[in-house]
Coordinates of N, CA and C in Angstrom, one line a residue:
M1 N -129.9 -45.0 -56.7 CA -131.5 -46.3 -56.7 C -131.6 -45.4 -55.2
R2 N -132.6 -44.9 -55.2 CA -133.5 -44.9 -53.8 C -135.2 -44.7 -53.7
S3 N -135.5 -45.1 -54.1 CA -136.9 -45.7 -54.6 C -137.2 -47.2 -54.1
I4 N -137.8 -47.9 -54.4 CA -138.2 -49.5 -54.1 C -139.5 -49.8 -53.9
G5 N -140.2 -51.0 -55.3 CA -141.2 -51.5 -54.7 C -141.2 -52.7 -54.1
F6 N -142.3 -52.9 -53.2 CA -141.7 -53.9 -52.3 C -143.8 -54.9 -52.4
V7 N -143.2 -56.1 -53.0 CA -144.1 -57.1 -53.0 C -144.3 -58.1 -51.7
G8 N -145.0 -58.0 -50.9 CA -145.1 -59.0 -50.1 C -144.5 -58.8 -48.6
L9 N -145.7 -58.2 -47.6 CA -145.5 -57.5 -46.4 C -145.7 -58.3 -45.4
G10 N -145.3 -60.2 -45.2 CA -145.1 -60.8 -44.7 C -144.5 -60.6 -43.1
A11 N -144.3 -61.9 -42.6 CA -143.2 -61.9 -41.5 C -141.8 -61.5 -42.1
M12 N -141.1 -62.0 -43.0 CA -140.1 -61.3 -43.3 C -140.4 -59.5 -44.0
G13 N -141.0 -59.5 -45.1 CA -140.6 -58.8 -46.0 C -141.3 -57.3 -45.1
L14 N -142.0 -57.1 -44.4 CA -142.3 -55.9 -43.9 C -141.4 -55.7 -42.7
P15 N -141.0 -56.4 -42.4 CA -139.2 -55.7 -41.4 C -138.0 -55.5 -42.7
M16 N -138.2 -56.2 -43.8 CA -137.1 -55.6 -44.8 C -137.3 -54.5 -45.5
A17 N -139.0 -53.7 -45.6 CA -139.4 -52.7 -46.2 C -138.9 -51.3 -45.0
E18 N -139.1 -52.0 -43.6 CA -138.8 -50.6 -42.2 C -137.5 -50.7 -42.5
N19 N -136.3 -52.2 -42.6 CA -135.4 -51.3 -42.5 C -135.0 -50.5 -43.6
L20 N -135.6 -50.7 -45.2 CA -134.7 -49.9 -46.3 C -135.4 -48.0 -45.5
L21 N -136.5 -48.2 -45.3 CA -137.3 -47.0 -44.8 C -136.6 -46.1 -44.2
K22 N -135.8 -47.1 -42.7 CA -134.9 -46.4 -41.7 C -133.4 -45.9 -42.9
K23 N -133.2 -46.4 -44.1 CA -131.8 -46.5 -44.7 C -131.9 -44.7 -45.8
Q24 N -133.9 -44.4 -45.2 CA -133.9 -43.6 -46.4 C -134.2 -43.9 -47.5
F25 N -135.1 -44.6 -48.3 CA -135.0 -45.2 -49.6 C -136.8 -45.1 -49.1
A26 N -137.3 -44.8 -50.4 CA -138.7 -44.6 -50.5 C -139.1 -45.9 -51.0
V27 N -140.4 -46.5 -50.3 CA -140.8 -47.8 -50.0 C -142.2 -47.8 -50.3
C28 N -142.4 -48.7 -52.0 CA -144.0 -48.3 -51.7 C -144.4 -49.9 -52.1
G29 N -145.5 -50.4 -51.5 CA -145.8 -51.6 -51.5 C -147.1 -52.4 -51.7
F30 N -147.0 -53.4 -51.6 CA -148.2 -54.2 -51.8 C -148.6 -55.2 -51.2
D31 N -149.1 -55.8 -51.1 CA -149.8 -57.3 -49.6 C -151.0 -57.8 -49.7
V32 N -151.3 -58.5 -49.9 CA -153.0 -58.8 -50.0 C -153.8 -58.5 -48.9
R33 N -153.0 -58.4 -48.0 CA -153.7 -58.2 -46.5 C -153.3 -56.9 -46.4
A34 N -154.8 -55.8 -46.1 CA -154.5 -54.2 -46.3 C -153.9 -53.8 -44.7
S35 N -154.4 -55.3 -43.9 CA -153.8 -54.6 -42.6 C -151.5 -54.5 -42.7
A36 N -151.3 -55.2 -43.8 CA -150.0 -55.1 -43.9 C -149.3 -53.5 -44.3
M37 N -150.2 -53.3 -45.8 CA -150.1 -52.2 -46.1 C -150.2 -50.8 -44.9
Q38 N -151.3 -51.1 -44.0 CA -151.5 -50.5 -42.9 C -150.2 -50.3 -42.5
A39 N -149.6 -51.0 -42.0 CA -148.5 -51.5 -41.4 C -147.3 -50.6 -42.1
L40 N -147.2 -51.0 -43.1 CA -146.2 -50.2 -44.3 C -146.4 -48.3 -43.8
E41 N -147.6 -48.4 -44.2 CA -147.5 -47.1 -43.9 C -147.4 -45.8 -42.8
A42 N -147.7 -46.5 -41.5 CA -147.5 -46.2 -40.4 C -145.9 -46.0 -40.0
L43 N -145.4 -46.6 -41.1 CA -143.5 -47.0 -40.6 C -143.3 -45.8 -42.2
G44 N -143.6 -45.2 -42.2 CA -143.5 -43.8 -43.4 C -143.5 -44.6 -44.9
G45 N -144.1 -45.7 -45.1 CA -144.0 -46.1 -47.0 C -145.2 -45.6 -47.4
T46 N -145.5 -45.9 -49.0 CA -146.7 -46.0 -49.1 C -147.1 -47.0 -50.0
S47 N -148.9 -47.2 -49.8 CA -149.3 -48.5 -50.1 C -149.4 -48.5 -51.4
A48 N -149.6 -49.2 -52.2 CA -149.8 -49.5 -53.6 C -151.5 -50.3 -53.9
P49 N -152.5 -49.8 -54.7 CA -153.6 -50.8 -55.5 C -152.8 -52.2 -55.6
D50 N -152.0 -52.2 -56.6 CA -151.9 -54.0 -56.6 C -150.3 -53.9 -56.8
A51 N -150.3 -55.2 -57.2 CA -148.5 -55.0 -57.8 C -147.8 -54.8 -59.2
T52 N -148.8 -54.4 -59.5 CA -148.5 -52.9 -60.6 C -148.3 -52.2 -60.4
G53 N -149.2 -51.7 -59.5 CA -148.4 -50.0 -58.7 C -147.4 -50.4 -58.4
A54 N -147.2 -51.0 -57.3 CA -145.7 -50.8 -56.6 C -144.3 -51.0 -57.2
A55 N -144.8 -52.1 -58.8 CA -144.0 -51.6 -59.1 C -143.4 -50.8 -60.3
R56 N -144.1 -49.9 -60.9 CA -144.2 -48.4 -61.3 C -143.7 -47.6 -60.5
N57 N -142.9 -46.6 -61.4 CA -142.2 -45.5 -60.5 C -141.3 -46.2 -59.5
V58 N -140.4 -46.9 -60.2 CA -139.7 -47.2 -58.7 C -138.0 -47.8 -59.5
D59 N -137.0 -47.5 -58.6 CA -135.9 -47.7 -59.0 C -135.6 -49.5 -58.8
A60 N -136.6 -50.4 -58.1 CA -136.0 -51.2 -58.3 C -136.9 -52.4 -57.6
L61 N -137.5 -53.6 -58.0 CA -138.6 -54.7 -57.2 C -138.3 -55.4 -56.5
I62 N -138.5 -55.5 -55.1 CA -138.1 -57.0 -54.0 C -139.5 -57.5 -54.5
L63 N -139.4 -58.9 -54.3 CA -141.0 -60.0 -54.8 C -140.3 -60.3 -53.3
M64 N -141.3 -60.5 -51.7 CA -140.8 -61.5 -50.6 C -142.0 -62.4 -50.7
V65 N -142.3 -63.3 -51.8 CA -143.5 -63.9 -51.2 C -143.2 -65.8 -50.9
V66 N -143.8 -66.2 -51.3 CA -143.4 -68.1 -50.7 C -143.4 -68.6 -51.5
N67 N -143.8 -68.5 -52.7 CA -142.9 -69.4 -53.3 C -143.1 -69.1 -55.2
A68 N -142.6 -70.1 -56.0 CA -142.1 -69.3 -57.7 C -143.7 -69.4 -57.8
T69 N -144.8 -69.9 -57.5 CA -145.9 -69.6 -58.3 C -146.7 -68.1 -57.6
Q70 N -145.8 -67.8 -56.6 CA -146.6 -66.4 -56.7 C -145.5 -65.5 -57.0
V71 N -143.8 -65.6 -57.6 CA -143.6 -64.7 -58.5 C -144.0 -64.8 -59.6
E72 N -144.1 -66.0 -60.3 CA -145.2 -65.8 -61.6 C -146.6 -65.3 -61.7
S73 N -146.7 -65.0 -60.5 CA -148.7 -64.9 -60.6 C -148.6 -62.8 -60.6
V74 N -147.3 -62.3 -59.0 CA -146.8 -61.3 -59.5 C -146.2 -61.2 -60.9
L75 N -145.5 -60.6 -61.2 CA -144.9 -60.7 -62.5 C -145.4 -60.6 -64.2
F76 N -146.1 -61.9 -63.9 CA -147.1 -61.9 -65.6 C -148.5 -62.1 -65.1
D77 N -148.8 -62.7 -64.3 CA -150.5 -62.6 -64.2 C -151.2 -60.8 -64.0
A78 N -150.1 -60.7 -62.8 CA -150.8 -59.2 -62.3 C -149.9 -58.4 -63.2
G79 N -149.0 -58.6 -63.6 CA -148.6 -57.1 -64.6 C -147.0 -56.5 -64.6
A80 N -146.4 -56.9 -63.0 CA -145.8 -56.3 -62.2 C -144.8 -56.2 -63.4
L81 N -144.3 -56.9 -63.8 CA -142.7 -57.1 -64.9 C -142.9 -55.8 -65.9
D82 N -144.3 -56.2 -66.6 CA -144.1 -54.8 -67.4 C -144.4 -53.8 -67.2
A83 N -145.2 -53.3 -65.8 CA -144.8 -52.7 -65.9 C -143.4 -51.7 -65.2
K84 N -142.7 -52.6 -64.3 CA -141.1 -52.2 -64.1 C -140.8 -52.5 -65.9
I85 N -140.5 -52.9 -67.1 CA -139.5 -52.9 -67.7 C -140.5 -51.4 -68.9
G86 N -141.2 -50.9 -68.6 CA -142.1 -49.7 -68.6 C -141.4 -48.8 -68.3
R87 N -140.7 -48.6 -67.1 CA -140.5 -47.4 -66.1 C -139.0 -47.7 -67.0
A88 N -138.2 -48.7 -66.8 CA -136.7 -48.5 -67.2 C -136.6 -48.7 -68.6
H89 N -137.0 -48.3 -69.3 CA -137.1 -47.7 -70.8 C -137.3 -46.7 -70.9
V90 N -138.0 -45.7 -70.1 CA -138.4 -44.4 -70.4 C -137.4 -43.7 -70.1

């Protein structure tokens, strides 16, 4: 596993993504705040246009969001689960 998708780049998510980057993982992230994605890019990661983009073409997907409602929104409403499953069966 070398590539990680990350949704939620807040107070906990961005430092986690940074640690993954330091360990030479490729990290593609999404956050509703543009400043969080800019911070990820400044650390060497890439930003995705949406949660589905963060889930596509990665080995694993990490969600660091506030609650179960947001998890459901990312996975089901935004389509991140479908994007990840599609990758797993390719």
